[in-house]
PDB file of C-alpha atoms and ligand atoms in Angstrom:
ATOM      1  CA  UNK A 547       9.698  -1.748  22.414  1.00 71.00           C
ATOM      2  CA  UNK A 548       9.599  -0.853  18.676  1.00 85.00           C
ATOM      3  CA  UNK A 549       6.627   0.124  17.121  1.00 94.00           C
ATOM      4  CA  UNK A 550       4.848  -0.445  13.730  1.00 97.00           C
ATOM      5  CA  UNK A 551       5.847   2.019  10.658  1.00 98.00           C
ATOM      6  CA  UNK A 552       3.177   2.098   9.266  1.00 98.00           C
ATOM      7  CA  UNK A 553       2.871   2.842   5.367  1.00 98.00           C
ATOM      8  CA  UNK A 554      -0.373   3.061   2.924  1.00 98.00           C
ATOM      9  CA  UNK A 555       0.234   2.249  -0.900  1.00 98.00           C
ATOM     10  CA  UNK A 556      -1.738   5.028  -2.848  1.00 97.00           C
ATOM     11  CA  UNK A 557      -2.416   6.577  -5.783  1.00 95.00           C
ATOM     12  CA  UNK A 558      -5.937   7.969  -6.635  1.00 92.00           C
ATOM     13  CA  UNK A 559      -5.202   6.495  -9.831  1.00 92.00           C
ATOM     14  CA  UNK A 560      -7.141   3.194 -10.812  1.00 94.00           C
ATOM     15  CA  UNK A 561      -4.444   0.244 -11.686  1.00 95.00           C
ATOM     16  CA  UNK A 562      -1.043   1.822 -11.608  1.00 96.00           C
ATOM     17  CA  UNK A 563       0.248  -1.427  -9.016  1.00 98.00           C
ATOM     18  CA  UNK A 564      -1.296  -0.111  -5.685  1.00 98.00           C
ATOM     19  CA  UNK A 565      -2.095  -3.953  -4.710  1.00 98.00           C
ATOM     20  CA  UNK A 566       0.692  -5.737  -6.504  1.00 98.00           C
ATOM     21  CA  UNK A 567       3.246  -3.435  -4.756  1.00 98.00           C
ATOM     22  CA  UNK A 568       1.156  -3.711  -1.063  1.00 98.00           C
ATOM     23  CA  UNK A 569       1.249  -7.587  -1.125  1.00 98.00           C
ATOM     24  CA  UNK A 570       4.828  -8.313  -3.162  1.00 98.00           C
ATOM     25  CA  UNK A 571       6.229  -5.937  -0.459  1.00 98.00           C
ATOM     26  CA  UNK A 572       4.781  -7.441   2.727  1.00 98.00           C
ATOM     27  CA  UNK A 573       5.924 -10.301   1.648  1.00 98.00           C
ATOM     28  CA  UNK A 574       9.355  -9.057   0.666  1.00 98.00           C
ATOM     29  CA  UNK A 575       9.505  -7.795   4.063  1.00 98.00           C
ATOM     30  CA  UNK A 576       8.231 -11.090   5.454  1.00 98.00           C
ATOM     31  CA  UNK A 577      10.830 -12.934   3.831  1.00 98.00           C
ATOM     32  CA  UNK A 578      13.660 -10.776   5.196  1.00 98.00           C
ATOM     33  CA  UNK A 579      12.503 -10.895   8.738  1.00 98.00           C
ATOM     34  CA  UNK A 580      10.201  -8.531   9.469  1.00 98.00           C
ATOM     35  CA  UNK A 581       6.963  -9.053  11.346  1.00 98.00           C
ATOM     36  CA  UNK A 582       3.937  -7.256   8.741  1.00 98.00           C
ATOM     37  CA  UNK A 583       0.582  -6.739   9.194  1.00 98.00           C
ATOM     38  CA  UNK A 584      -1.378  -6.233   5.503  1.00 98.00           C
ATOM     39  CA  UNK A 585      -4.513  -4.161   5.439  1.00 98.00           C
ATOM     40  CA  UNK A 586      -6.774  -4.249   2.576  1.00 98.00           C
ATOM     41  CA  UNK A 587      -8.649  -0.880   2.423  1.00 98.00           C
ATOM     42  CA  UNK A 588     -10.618  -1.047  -0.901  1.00 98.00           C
ATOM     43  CA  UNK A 589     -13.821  -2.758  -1.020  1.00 97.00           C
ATOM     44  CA  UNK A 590     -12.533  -5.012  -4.591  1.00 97.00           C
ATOM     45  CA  UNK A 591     -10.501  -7.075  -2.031  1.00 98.00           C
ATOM     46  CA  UNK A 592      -7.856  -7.837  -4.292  1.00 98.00           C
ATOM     47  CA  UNK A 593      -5.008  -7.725  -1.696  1.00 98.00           C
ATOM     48  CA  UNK A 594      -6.873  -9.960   0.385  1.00 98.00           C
ATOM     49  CA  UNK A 595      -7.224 -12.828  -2.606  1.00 98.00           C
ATOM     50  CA  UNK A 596      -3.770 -12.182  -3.249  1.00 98.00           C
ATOM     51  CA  UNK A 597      -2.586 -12.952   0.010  1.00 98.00           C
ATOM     52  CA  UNK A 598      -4.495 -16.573  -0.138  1.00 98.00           C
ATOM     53  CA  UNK A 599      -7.337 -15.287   1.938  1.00 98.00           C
ATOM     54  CA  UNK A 600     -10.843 -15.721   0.592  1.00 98.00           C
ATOM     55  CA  UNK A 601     -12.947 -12.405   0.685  1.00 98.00           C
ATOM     56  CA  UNK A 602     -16.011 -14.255   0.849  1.00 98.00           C
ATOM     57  CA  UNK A 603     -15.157 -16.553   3.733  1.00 97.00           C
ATOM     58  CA  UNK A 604     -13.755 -13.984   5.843  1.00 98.00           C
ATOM     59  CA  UNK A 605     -16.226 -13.613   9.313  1.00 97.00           C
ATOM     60  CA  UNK A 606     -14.718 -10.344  10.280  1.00 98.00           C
ATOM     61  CA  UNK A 607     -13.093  -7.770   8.013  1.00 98.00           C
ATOM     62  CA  UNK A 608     -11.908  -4.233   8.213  1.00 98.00           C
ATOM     63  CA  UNK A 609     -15.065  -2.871   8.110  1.00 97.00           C
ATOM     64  CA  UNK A 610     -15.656  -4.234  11.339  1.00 98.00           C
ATOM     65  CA  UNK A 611     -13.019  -3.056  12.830  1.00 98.00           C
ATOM     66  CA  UNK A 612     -13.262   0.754  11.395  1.00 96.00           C
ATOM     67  CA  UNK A 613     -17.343   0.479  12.741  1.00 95.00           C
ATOM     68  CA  UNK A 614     -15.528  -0.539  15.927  1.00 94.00           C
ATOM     69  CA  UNK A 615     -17.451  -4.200  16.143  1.00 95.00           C
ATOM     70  CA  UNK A 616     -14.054  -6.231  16.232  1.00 98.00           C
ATOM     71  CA  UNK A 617     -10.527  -5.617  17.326  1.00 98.00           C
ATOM     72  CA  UNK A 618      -7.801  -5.944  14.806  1.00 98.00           C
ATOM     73  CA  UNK A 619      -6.759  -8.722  16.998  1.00 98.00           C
ATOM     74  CA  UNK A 620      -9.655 -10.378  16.444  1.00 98.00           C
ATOM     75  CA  UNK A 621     -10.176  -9.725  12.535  1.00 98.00           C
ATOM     76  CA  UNK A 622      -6.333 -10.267  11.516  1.00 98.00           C
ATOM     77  CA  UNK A 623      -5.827 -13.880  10.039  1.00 98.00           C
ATOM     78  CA  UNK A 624      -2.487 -15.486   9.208  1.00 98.00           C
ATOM     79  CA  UNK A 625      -1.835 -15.931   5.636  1.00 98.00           C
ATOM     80  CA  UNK A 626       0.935 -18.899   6.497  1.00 97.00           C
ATOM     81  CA  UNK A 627       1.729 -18.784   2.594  1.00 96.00           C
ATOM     82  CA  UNK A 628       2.994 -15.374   2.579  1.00 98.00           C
ATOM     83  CA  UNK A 629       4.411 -14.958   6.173  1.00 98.00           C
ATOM     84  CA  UNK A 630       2.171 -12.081   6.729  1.00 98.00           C
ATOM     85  CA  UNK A 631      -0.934 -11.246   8.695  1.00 98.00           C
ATOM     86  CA  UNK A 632      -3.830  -9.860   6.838  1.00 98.00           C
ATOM     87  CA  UNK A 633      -6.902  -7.648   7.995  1.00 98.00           C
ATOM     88  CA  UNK A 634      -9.116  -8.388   4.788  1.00 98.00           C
ATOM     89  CA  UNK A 635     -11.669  -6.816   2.951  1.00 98.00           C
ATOM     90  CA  UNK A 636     -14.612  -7.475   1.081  1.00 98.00           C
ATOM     91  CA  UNK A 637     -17.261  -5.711  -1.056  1.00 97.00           C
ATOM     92  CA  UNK A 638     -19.007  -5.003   2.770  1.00 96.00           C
ATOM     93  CA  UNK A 639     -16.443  -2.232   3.395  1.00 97.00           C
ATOM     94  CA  UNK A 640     -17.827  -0.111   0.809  1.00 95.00           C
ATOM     95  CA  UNK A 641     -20.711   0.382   3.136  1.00 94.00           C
ATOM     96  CA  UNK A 642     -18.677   1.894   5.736  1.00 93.00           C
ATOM     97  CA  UNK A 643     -18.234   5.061   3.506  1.00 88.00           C
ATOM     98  CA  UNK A 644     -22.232   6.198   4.490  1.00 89.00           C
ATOM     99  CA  UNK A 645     -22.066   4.910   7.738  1.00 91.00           C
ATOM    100  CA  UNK A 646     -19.677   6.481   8.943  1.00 90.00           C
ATOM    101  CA  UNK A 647     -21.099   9.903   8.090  1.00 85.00           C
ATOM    102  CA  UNK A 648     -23.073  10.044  11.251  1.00 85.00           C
ATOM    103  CA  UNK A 649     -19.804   9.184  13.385  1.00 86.00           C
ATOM    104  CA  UNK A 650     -17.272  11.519  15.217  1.00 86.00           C
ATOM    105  CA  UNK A 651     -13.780  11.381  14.388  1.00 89.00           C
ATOM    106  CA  UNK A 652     -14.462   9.003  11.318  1.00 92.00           C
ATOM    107  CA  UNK A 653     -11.339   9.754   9.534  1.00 94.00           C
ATOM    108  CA  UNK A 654      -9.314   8.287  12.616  1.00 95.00           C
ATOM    109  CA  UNK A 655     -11.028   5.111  12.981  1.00 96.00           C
ATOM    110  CA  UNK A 656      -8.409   2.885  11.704  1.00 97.00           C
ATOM    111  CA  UNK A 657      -5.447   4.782  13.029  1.00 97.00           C
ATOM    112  CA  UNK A 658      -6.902   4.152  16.962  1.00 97.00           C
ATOM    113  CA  UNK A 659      -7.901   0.436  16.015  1.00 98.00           C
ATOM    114  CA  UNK A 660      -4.209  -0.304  14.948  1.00 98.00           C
ATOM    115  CA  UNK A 661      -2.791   1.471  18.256  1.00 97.00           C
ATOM    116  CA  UNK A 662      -3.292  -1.683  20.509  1.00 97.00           C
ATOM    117  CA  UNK A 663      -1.379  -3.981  17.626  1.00 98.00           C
ATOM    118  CA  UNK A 664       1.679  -1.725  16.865  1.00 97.00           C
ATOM    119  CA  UNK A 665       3.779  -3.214  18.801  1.00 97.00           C
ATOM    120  CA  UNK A 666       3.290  -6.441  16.974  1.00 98.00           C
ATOM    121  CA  UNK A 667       4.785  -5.718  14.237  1.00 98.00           C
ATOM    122  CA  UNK A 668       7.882  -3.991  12.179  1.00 98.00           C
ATOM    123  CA  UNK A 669       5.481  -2.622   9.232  1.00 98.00           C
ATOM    124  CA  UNK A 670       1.969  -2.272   8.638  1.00 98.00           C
ATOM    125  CA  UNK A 671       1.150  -1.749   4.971  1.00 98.00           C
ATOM    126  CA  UNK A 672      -2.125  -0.419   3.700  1.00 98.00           C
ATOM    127  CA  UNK A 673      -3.244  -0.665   0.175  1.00 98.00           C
ATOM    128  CA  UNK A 674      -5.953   2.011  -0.640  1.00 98.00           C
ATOM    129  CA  UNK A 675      -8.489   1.868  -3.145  1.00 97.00           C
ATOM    130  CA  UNK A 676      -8.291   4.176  -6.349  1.00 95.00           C
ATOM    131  CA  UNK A 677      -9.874   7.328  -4.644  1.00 91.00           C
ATOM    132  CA  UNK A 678      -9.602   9.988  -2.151  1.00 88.00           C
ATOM    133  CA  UNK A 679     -12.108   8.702  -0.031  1.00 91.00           C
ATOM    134  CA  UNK A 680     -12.934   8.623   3.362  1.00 93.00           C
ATOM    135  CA  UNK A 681     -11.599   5.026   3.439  1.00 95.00           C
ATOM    136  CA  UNK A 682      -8.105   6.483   1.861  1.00 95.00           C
ATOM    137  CA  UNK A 683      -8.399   9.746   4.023  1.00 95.00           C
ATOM    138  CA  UNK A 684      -8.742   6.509   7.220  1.00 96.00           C
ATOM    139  CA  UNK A 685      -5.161   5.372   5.646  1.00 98.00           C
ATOM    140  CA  UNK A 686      -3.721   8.806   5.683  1.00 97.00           C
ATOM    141  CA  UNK A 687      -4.499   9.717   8.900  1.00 97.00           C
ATOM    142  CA  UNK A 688      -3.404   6.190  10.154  1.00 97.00           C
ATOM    143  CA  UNK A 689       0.027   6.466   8.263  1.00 98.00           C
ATOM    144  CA  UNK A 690       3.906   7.582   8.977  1.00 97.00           C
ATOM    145  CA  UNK A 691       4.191   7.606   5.426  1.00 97.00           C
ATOM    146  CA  UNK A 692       2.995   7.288   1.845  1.00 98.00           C
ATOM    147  CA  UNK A 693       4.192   4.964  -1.256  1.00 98.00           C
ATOM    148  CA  UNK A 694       3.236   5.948  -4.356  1.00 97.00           C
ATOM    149  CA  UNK A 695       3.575   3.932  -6.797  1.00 97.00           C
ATOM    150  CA  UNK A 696       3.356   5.281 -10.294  1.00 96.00           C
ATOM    151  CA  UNK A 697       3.849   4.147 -14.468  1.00 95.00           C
ATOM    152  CA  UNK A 698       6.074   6.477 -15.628  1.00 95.00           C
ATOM    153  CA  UNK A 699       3.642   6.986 -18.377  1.00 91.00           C
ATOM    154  CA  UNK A 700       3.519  10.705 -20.525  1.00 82.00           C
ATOM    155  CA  UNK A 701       0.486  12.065 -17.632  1.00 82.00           C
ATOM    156  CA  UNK A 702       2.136  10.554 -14.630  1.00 81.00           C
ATOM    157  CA  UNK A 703       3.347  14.170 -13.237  1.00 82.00           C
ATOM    158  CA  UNK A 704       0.123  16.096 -13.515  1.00 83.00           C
ATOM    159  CA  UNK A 705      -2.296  13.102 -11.850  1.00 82.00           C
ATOM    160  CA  UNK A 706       0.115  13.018  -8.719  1.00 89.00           C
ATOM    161  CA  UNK A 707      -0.537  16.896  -7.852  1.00 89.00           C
ATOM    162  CA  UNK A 708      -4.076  16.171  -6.439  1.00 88.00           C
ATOM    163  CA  UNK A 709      -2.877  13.257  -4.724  1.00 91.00           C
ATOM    164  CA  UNK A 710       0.324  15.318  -3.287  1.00 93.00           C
ATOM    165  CA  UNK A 711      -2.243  18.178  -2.018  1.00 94.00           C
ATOM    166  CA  UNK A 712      -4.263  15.439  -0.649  1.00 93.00           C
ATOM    167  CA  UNK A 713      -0.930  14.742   1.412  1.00 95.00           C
ATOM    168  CA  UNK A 714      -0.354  18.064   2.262  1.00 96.00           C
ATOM    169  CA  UNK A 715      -3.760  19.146   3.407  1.00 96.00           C
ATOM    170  CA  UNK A 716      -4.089  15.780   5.706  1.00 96.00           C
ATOM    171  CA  UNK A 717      -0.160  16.492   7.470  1.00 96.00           C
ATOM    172  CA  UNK A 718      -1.599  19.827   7.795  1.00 96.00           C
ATOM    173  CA  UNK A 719      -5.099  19.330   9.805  1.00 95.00           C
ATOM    174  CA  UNK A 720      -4.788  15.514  11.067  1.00 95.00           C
ATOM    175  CA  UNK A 721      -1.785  13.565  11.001  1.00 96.00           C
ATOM    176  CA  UNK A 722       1.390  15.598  11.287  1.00 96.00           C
ATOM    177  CA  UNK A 723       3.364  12.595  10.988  1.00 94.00           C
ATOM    178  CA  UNK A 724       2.337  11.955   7.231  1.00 97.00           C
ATOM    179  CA  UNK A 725       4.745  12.680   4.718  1.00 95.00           C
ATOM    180  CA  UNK A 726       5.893  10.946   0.998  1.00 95.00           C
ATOM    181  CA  UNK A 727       8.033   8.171   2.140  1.00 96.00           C
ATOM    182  CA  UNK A 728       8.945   7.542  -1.637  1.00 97.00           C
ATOM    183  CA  UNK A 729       7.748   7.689  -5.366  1.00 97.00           C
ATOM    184  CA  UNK A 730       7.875   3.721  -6.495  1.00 98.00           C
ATOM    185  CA  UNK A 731       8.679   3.296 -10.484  1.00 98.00           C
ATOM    186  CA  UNK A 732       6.305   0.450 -11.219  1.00 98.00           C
ATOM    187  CA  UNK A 733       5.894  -1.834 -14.486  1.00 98.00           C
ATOM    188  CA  UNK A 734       9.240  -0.173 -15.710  1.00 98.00           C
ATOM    189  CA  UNK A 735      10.255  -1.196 -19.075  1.00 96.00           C
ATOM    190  CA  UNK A 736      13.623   0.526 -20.015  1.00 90.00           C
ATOM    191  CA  UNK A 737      13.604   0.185 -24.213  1.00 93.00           C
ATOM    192  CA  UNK A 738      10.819   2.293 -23.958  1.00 94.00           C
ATOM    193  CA  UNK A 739      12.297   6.112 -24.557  1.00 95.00           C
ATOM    194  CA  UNK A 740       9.339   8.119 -23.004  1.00 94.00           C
ATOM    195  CA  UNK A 741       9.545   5.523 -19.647  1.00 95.00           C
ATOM    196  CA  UNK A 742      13.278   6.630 -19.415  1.00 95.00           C
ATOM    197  CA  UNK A 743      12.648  10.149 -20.012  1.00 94.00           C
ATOM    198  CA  UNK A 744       9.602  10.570 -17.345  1.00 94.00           C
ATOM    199  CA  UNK A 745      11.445   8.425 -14.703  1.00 95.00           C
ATOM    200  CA  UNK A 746      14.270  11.280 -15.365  1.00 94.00           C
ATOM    201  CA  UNK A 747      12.044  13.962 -15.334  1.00 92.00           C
ATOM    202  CA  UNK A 748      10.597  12.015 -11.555  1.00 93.00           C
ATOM    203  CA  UNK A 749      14.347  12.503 -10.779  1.00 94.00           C
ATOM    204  CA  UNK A 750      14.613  16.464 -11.094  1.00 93.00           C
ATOM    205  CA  UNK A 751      11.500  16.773  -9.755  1.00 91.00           C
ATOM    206  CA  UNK A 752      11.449  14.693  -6.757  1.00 93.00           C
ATOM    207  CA  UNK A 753      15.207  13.875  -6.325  1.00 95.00           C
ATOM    208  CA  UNK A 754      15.571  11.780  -3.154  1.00 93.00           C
ATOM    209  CA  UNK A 755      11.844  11.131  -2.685  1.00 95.00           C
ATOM    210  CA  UNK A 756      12.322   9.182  -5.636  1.00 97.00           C
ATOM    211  CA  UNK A 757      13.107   4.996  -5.031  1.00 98.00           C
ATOM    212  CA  UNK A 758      16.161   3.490  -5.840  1.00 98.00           C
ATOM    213  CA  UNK A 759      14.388   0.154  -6.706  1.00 98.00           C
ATOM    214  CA  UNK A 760      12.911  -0.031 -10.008  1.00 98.00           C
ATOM    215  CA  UNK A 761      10.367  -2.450 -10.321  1.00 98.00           C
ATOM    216  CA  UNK A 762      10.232  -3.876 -13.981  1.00 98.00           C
ATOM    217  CA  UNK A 763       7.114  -5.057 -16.095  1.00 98.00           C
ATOM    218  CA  UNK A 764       7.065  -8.614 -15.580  1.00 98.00           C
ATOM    219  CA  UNK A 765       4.340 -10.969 -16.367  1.00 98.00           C
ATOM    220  CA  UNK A 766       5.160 -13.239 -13.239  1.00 98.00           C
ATOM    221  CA  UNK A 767       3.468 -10.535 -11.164  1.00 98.00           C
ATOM    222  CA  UNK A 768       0.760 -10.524 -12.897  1.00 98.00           C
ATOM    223  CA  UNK A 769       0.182 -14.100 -13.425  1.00 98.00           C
ATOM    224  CA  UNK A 770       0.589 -14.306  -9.103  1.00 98.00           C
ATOM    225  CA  UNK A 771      -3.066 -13.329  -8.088  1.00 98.00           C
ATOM    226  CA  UNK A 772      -4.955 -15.660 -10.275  1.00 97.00           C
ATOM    227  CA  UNK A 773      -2.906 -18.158  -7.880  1.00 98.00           C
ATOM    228  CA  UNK A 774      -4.119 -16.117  -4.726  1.00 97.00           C
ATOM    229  CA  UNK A 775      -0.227 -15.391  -4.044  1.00 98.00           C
ATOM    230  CA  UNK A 776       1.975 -12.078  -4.515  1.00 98.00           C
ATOM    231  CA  UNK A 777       4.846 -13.149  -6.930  1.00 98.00           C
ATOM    232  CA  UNK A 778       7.042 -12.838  -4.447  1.00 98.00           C
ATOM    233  CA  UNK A 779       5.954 -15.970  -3.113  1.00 98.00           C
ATOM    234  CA  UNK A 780       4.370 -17.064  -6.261  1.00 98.00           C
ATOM    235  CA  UNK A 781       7.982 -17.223  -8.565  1.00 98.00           C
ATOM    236  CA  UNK A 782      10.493 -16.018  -6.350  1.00 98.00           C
ATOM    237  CA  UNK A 783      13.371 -16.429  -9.277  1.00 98.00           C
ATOM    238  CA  UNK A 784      11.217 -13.946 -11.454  1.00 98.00           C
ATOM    239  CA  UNK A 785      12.537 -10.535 -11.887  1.00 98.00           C
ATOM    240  CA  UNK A 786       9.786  -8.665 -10.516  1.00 98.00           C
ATOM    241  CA  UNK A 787       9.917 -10.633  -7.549  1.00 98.00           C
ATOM    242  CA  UNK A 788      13.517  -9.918  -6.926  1.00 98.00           C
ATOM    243  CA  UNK A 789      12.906  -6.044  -7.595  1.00 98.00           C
ATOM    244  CA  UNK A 790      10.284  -6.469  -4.613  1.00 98.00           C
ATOM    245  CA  UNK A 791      12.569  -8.335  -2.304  1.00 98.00           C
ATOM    246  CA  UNK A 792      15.073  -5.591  -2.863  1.00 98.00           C
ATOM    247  CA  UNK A 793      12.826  -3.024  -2.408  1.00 98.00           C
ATOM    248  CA  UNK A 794      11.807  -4.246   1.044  1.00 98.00           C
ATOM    249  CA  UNK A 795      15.634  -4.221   2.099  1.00 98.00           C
ATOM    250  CA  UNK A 796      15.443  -0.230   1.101  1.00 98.00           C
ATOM    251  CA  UNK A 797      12.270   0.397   2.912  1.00 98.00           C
ATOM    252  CA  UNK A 798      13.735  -1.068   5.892  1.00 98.00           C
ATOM    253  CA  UNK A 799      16.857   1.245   5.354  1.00 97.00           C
ATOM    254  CA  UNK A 800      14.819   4.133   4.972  1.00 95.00           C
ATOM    255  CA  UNK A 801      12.870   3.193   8.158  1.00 93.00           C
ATOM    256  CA  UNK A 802      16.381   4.126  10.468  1.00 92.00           C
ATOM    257  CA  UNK A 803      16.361   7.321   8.693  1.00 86.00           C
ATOM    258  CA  UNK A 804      12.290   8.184   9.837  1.00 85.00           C
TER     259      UNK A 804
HETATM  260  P1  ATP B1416      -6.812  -0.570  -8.529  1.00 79.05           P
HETATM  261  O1  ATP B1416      -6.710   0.910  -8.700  1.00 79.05           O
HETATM  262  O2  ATP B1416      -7.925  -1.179  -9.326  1.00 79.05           O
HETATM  263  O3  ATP B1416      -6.834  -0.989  -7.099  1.00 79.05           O
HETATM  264  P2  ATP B1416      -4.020  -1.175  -8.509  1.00 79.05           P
HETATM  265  O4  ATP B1416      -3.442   0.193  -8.524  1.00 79.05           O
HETATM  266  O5  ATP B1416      -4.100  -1.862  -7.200  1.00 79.05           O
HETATM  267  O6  ATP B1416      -5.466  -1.180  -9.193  1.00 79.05           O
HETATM  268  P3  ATP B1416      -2.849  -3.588  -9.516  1.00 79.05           P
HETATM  269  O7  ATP B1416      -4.112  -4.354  -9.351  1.00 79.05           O
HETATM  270  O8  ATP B1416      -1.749  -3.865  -8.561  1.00 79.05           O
HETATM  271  O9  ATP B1416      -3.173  -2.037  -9.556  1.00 79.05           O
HETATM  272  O10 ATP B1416      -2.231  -3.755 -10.977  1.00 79.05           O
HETATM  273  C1  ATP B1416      -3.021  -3.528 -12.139  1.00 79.05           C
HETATM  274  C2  ATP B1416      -2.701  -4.633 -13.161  1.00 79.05           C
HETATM  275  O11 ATP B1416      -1.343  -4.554 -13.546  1.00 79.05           O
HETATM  276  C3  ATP B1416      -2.898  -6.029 -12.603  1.00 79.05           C
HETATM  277  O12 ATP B1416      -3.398  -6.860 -13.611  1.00 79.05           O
HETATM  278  C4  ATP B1416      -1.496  -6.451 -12.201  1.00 79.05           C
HETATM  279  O13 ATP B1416      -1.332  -7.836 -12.215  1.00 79.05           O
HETATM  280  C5  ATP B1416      -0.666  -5.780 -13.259  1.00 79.05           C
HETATM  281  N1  ATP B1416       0.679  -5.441 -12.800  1.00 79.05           N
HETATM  282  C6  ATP B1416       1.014  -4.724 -11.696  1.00 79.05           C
HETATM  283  N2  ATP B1416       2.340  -4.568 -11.594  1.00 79.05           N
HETATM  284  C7  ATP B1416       2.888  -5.218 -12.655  1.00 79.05           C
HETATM  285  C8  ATP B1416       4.222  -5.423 -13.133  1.00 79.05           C
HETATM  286  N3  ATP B1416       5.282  -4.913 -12.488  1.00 79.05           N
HETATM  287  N4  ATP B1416       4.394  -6.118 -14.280  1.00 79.05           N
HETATM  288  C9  ATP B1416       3.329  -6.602 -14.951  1.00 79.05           C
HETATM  289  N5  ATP B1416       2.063  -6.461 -14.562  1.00 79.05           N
HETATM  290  C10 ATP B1416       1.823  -5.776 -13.425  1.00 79.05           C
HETATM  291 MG1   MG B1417      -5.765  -2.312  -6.027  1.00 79.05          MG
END
């Protein structure tokens, strides 16, 4: 029986393509034949939308499930669109944050919830909101890995240290499994110098941790959501959806290597 890698799409950074990466590559992965579950851990819900699931309708979410008052089996929904299953979120889930103050354990809330469905799927992708909270810290612990995906913009460098100590002090004291699976060159746009220089600079830095797949600035992608789909699914001829595509064939590559 194969079990669920499961990944979380963060950066502590607000709008750097956390949720256009999480839902273009579930459905990437979807499209090449692999069984995802999508969970939407920020409270803005834009994953959700963007898989063709409406926020508002949803009867159970993951705040349910990390308050342990539903199963993931019982708050998943299919998103027959994409090809993916989707454990949704709305603005109730930034709630959770206080209540789960009082609780035990409350950084490993999601990672037992998702035990009983791993063997459901081939990936489980989580996008995080824009902060280390204890939602994101509930992703960490939960994860195998981390995908970071990142502007190669003039700053880029200096904001990941707080979110690579983040890493390091979570594989340390909670989830030895967590590592950086891969940095993730988003909204690339190559006949822009500085872009080529700080993707080189990602290069020295972070040789091999560093993605193959470039994915290029491409209004396609962005255009997607307002149609509640990723672009993948959206425009599949578009160029950003092909750089997703291909990027799910390299994730599952680097999943033989884990
Ligand atoms: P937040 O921190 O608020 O959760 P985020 O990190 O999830 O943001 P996104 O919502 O994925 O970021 O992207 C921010 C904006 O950039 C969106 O309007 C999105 O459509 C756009 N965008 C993301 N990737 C690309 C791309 N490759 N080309 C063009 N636009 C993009
Ligand atoms: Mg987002």
């Amino acid at each position: 029986m194969t079990m669920a890698k499961i990944f979380c799409v963060a950066n502590q950074k607000g709008g750097v393509g956390k949720t256009t990466t999480t839902v273009n590559l579930a459905a990437g992965l979807a499209k090449i034949g692999q069984r995802v579950l999508m969970i939407d851990m920020d409270p803005q819900g834009n994953a959700t939308m963007g898989s063709g699931i409406d926020k508002r309708k949803l009867e159970l979410t993951v705040y349910d499930v990390v308050l342990e008052s539903a199963s993931v089996a019982e708050a998943r929904v299919r998103s027959d669109k994409c090809g993916y299953d989707v454990l949704g979120a709305n603005r109730e889930l930034a709630g959770a944050e206080v209540e789960l103050v009082e609780v035990e354990r409350r950084e490993q809330r999601l990672k037992l919830a998702l035990a009983p469905v791993a063997q459901a799927y081939d990936f489980i992708l989580i996008d995080c909101p824009p902060s280390l909270s204890m939602l994101t810290l509930n992703a960490l612990c939960s994860a195998h890995g981390v995908i970071v995906p990142m502007q190669c913009e003039y700053f880029a460098l200096e904001g990941l240290t707080d979110l690579v100590n983040t890493i390091k002090q979570v594989h340390a004291n909670m989830n030895r499994d967590l590592q950086i699976i891969g940095l993730l060159r988003v909204m690339f746009d190559p006949r822009i110098t500085l872009q080529q220089q700080v993707s080189d600079q990602l290069k020295a830095h972070f040789g091999e941790k560093v993605f193959n797949t470039v994915i290029p600035r491409n209004v396609r992608l962005a255009e997607a959501p307002s149609y509640g789909l990723p672009g993948v699914v959206f425009d599949p001829a578009a160029r950003g959806s092909h750089a997703y595509v291909e990027f799910a064939a390299e994730m599952v590559e680097r999943i033989k290597k884990m």
